Each structure stands twice: as C-alpha cells, then as structure tokens.
C-alpha cells in the first residue's frame, strides 16, 4: 500500500504594493500560513496495513484480513458501477469504476506496467482496479500466501487497487503508485518462493543489505513496536522497486508535479528517507536478480550529496522592488558532477518522524553547489511572490540529487536543525 505523500504548497502570496517585511501583524501572517497548508494525514495504521493479506497456514484455512479500516478499503469499489474494462494480451484485466477512466486510458496504464521488470510473479496478478474511492492511500495490493509442504507461495488472484480516480485522470500520474504496488507483488513472491519468508522477517537476504542499523525502529515481525508505515519492511521494499524499476516516463525529472496536482507519483516521493538511497546500494538489485533472474536495475551506484553549510540573510524579492526583502537560507552542499540537478527539502520535527507535519521542496537547480531557499517564485505582473516554507523551530534539511542522463535520484541524510533564531540556524547534534 502506498500512502499519499504530499509536498506542502510553498509559502503564501504577498502583495508587494500592500506589504513589506514586518508590516503584516504576526497573527495575521500565521493565520494565512495555517489556511494555506493542508497537513498530510497522520500515520495511525496498525502493523500490516500496508497490504491486504490473507495468510493461510496448512489446512486450517484461517483467513486474517489486514485491510485498513474506513476509507480506502479494497472492497469499497463494489459500490460503483464498472465504467470500462480492458484485458491485455496476457489476460490481465483492468477495471475502471470512474467515468473518466476509459478503456483507452486503461490500455495506456497497461503500457506502463509492461515496462516494469517482471518475472514469474506476473502470472499471479489477476486485475488492476481503478476506483474513485476517496482515500488517504494512493493504492493497495491484495494477495494471498499459502504455506505447504513444498514451501511458501503467493497464489493466483492478486489485485492492485488505484484509488482517487475521480481526481487522478492522467495515467502517468499513477506511475509511481503502480510501480510501488507491483513492487509488493515482486518482492512478496520471490521472498516466498526462494527464501520461504515474509517481508517482515529480519532474516531475509534483503534485510542484511538495506543499510539498517540496530537503532532504527523497523517494524520486523515480533518487534513489539507500534505502527509506522514508513518503517514497515514491505513498504520500503516496494519503494525500492519503484525507484529502481520505474520506466523512463516516470523519471522525467526530479521534482515533477503530476497533471492532477499531486507530487507523490514521482521519484522524490520515497517515504522513508532516513535509510540510504537505494541507488547507492547496487547490491540490493543484484540480490533480487539472484532470487528472480530478473534485472531490476543495471545502473551503477550513484552517490548522495551532503550538506556543507547554511547561512541566512535578507534578499530583495525582485530587482524591480529592492526595498521589499525576504529572509532566505543559502544551503550549500557537495557537487556530484556535471549535469546533476539538485533540490533542497525542509521539514518540521513531525515530518522528520513521519507523523505528518509540514514539508517543502525548493525549485530544482542544475550544476550548482548551493541553493537559495526562501523565495520560490516571483510574479512581477501582479507584484506577488511565493515563499519556500521554513521551519520556525526544530526541523530538518535534506539535499536531493538527480541525474537526468540515467533517471536516478539520491538524497542526503536528514540533517536536524533548529531554526528558532531566524538568522542563525543551528545544527542539532
């Protein structure tokens, strides 16, 4: 299952002709900020809610549903009438429950799925359902495993659900979600077939390669830890697959907003960025190839950039209006080579812990070693500008790097900072 991962709209519009820095009352400015941002949903799911799984042990046939309660449940599509269907040449059925999703759109969706690296697991997928069910989740994967004398297997009949079809009308905007949900099929199938293990087993070969440390709150089976979608191994695996296997159409650029207004469909939407970027760990792709015989990625490792410093100062919003200034942060980082693109992400303390909170991502810059973060865009015709959002207290800074030539993205570690003093941000040790 993939959670909607929003990038908060960056800042408020300020009228040049009506306000200069410091003129608006603080309470009014704060009210505008609060009305301009919609926080991502708080992660309150229980362990296992990343998917709908029916675990069947031996002949007991005791089915246990782990479907999330409320909105976004996998059977909710049944309240809608089928609007269109498409069956591809291999027999995979696509069903639309939204009038805007025609058979032609379903065919385009299938053309993307056919670009994913696939193996024997593909035969286990029976349907892809596109539903207008409003959900805090972007998609969901439903499957069934059986444990028999000859080992563990994923049975035929797996289904991928893509939610919010009433809002998402462009097949490309489902790109990352479709790759993520297919990643659940790929990883569950091959772990069951080759290692006889579930994704939350800490003894999998993948777990040994992914860069976990003993202090990380990974939701392994029997860990006793509470819910955390971001730290659920199945979700991390599926995001790995999405990053490595996404076809070129999903790799067009680093910070690409979908035509439906969503940012979560592209490479910068990896949920757990406290772990090393998968593109820095080619041994993981080699591991999946050894299990499946399928080459997910043959790209070389791409390093991550690192933060080298932050300074704060006032800057004129526009040369035409030098007396209107705004605080900006110059974020400096290591350069990974020619042609690379970079962006800066900031988040508050809650966002750092994957509990919602505010985050913002700067515009992308190419071939630089620093980015001025604070003014996202300026419209001189109507004398307005949009601010990058800056934490007011404790938060984090992160550097994202993108290689247009290979379509690879990496991200730095999360650097904790205290922004309580606006012009003197302090690194938190």
PDB file of N, CA and C in Angstrom, residues 30 39 59 62 72 135 167 171 237 297 306 315 368 391 404:
ATOM      1  N   UNK A  30       0.430  34.308  10.448  1.00  0.00           N
ATOM      2  CA  UNK A  30       0.295  32.924  10.874  1.00  0.00           C
ATOM      3  C   UNK A  30      -1.049  32.340  10.430  1.00  0.00           C
ATOM      4  N   UNK A  39      -2.087  19.656   6.062  1.00  0.00           N
ATOM      5  CA  UNK A  39      -1.136  18.659   6.519  1.00  0.00           C
ATOM      6  C   UNK A  39      -1.445  17.285   5.925  1.00  0.00           C
ATOM      7  N   UNK A  59      -3.703 -26.514   6.425  1.00  0.00           N
ATOM      8  CA  UNK A  59      -5.093 -26.772   6.029  1.00  0.00           C
ATOM      9  C   UNK A  59      -6.089 -26.070   6.932  1.00  0.00           C
ATOM     10  N   UNK A  62      -7.509 -20.421   8.054  1.00  0.00           N
ATOM     11  CA  UNK A  62      -7.918 -19.297   8.895  1.00  0.00           C
ATOM     12  C   UNK A  62      -7.476 -18.010   8.209  1.00  0.00           C
ATOM     13  N   UNK A  72     -10.715   3.729   1.763  1.00  0.00           N
ATOM     14  CA  UNK A  72      -9.618   3.077   1.071  1.00  0.00           C
ATOM     15  C   UNK A  72      -9.591   1.576   1.260  1.00  0.00           C
ATOM     16  N   UNK A 135      -9.443   8.228  -0.706  1.00  0.00           N
ATOM     17  CA  UNK A 135      -8.631   7.512   0.270  1.00  0.00           C
ATOM     18  C   UNK A 135      -7.400   8.315   0.641  1.00  0.00           C
ATOM     19  N   UNK A 167      -9.993  12.152  -9.053  1.00  0.00           N
ATOM     20  CA  UNK A 167      -9.042  13.265  -9.040  1.00  0.00           C
ATOM     21  C   UNK A 167      -7.876  13.013  -9.987  1.00  0.00           C
ATOM     22  N   UNK A 171      -3.083   8.749 -16.730  1.00  0.00           N
ATOM     23  CA  UNK A 171      -2.413   7.502 -16.352  1.00  0.00           C
ATOM     24  C   UNK A 171      -1.001   7.712 -15.828  1.00  0.00           C
ATOM     25  N   UNK A 237      10.563  -2.078   0.744  1.00  0.00           N
ATOM     26  CA  UNK A 237      10.870  -2.908  -0.431  1.00  0.00           C
ATOM     27  C   UNK A 237      10.147  -2.398  -1.677  1.00  0.00           C
ATOM     28  N   UNK A 297      17.590  -3.397 -12.109  1.00  0.00           N
ATOM     29  CA  UNK A 297      18.397  -2.229 -12.467  1.00  0.00           C
ATOM     30  C   UNK A 297      19.818  -2.682 -12.726  1.00  0.00           C
ATOM     31  N   UNK A 306      25.963  15.771   0.189  1.00  0.00           N
ATOM     32  CA  UNK A 306      25.920  16.056   1.617  1.00  0.00           C
ATOM     33  C   UNK A 306      25.935  17.544   1.883  1.00  0.00           C
ATOM     34  N   UNK A 315      17.097  39.234   1.355  1.00  0.00           N
ATOM     35  CA  UNK A 315      17.358  39.414  -0.066  1.00  0.00           C
ATOM     36  C   UNK A 315      16.168  40.131  -0.698  1.00  0.00           C
ATOM     37  N   UNK A 368      24.975  23.279  -9.568  1.00  0.00           N
ATOM     38  CA  UNK A 368      25.277  24.255  -8.522  1.00  0.00           C
ATOM     39  C   UNK A 368      25.820  23.547  -7.285  1.00  0.00           C
ATOM     40  N   UNK A 391      10.983  25.996   8.552  1.00  0.00           N
ATOM     41  CA  UNK A 391      10.539  25.661   9.908  1.00  0.00           C
ATOM     42  C   UNK A 391      10.776  26.824  10.867  1.00  0.00           C
ATOM     43  N   UNK A 404      19.807  13.441 -14.785  1.00  0.00           N
ATOM     44  CA  UNK A 404      18.894  13.352 -15.938  1.00  0.00           C
ATOM     45  C   UNK A 404      19.310  12.295 -16.950  1.00  0.00           C
TER      46      UNK A 404
END
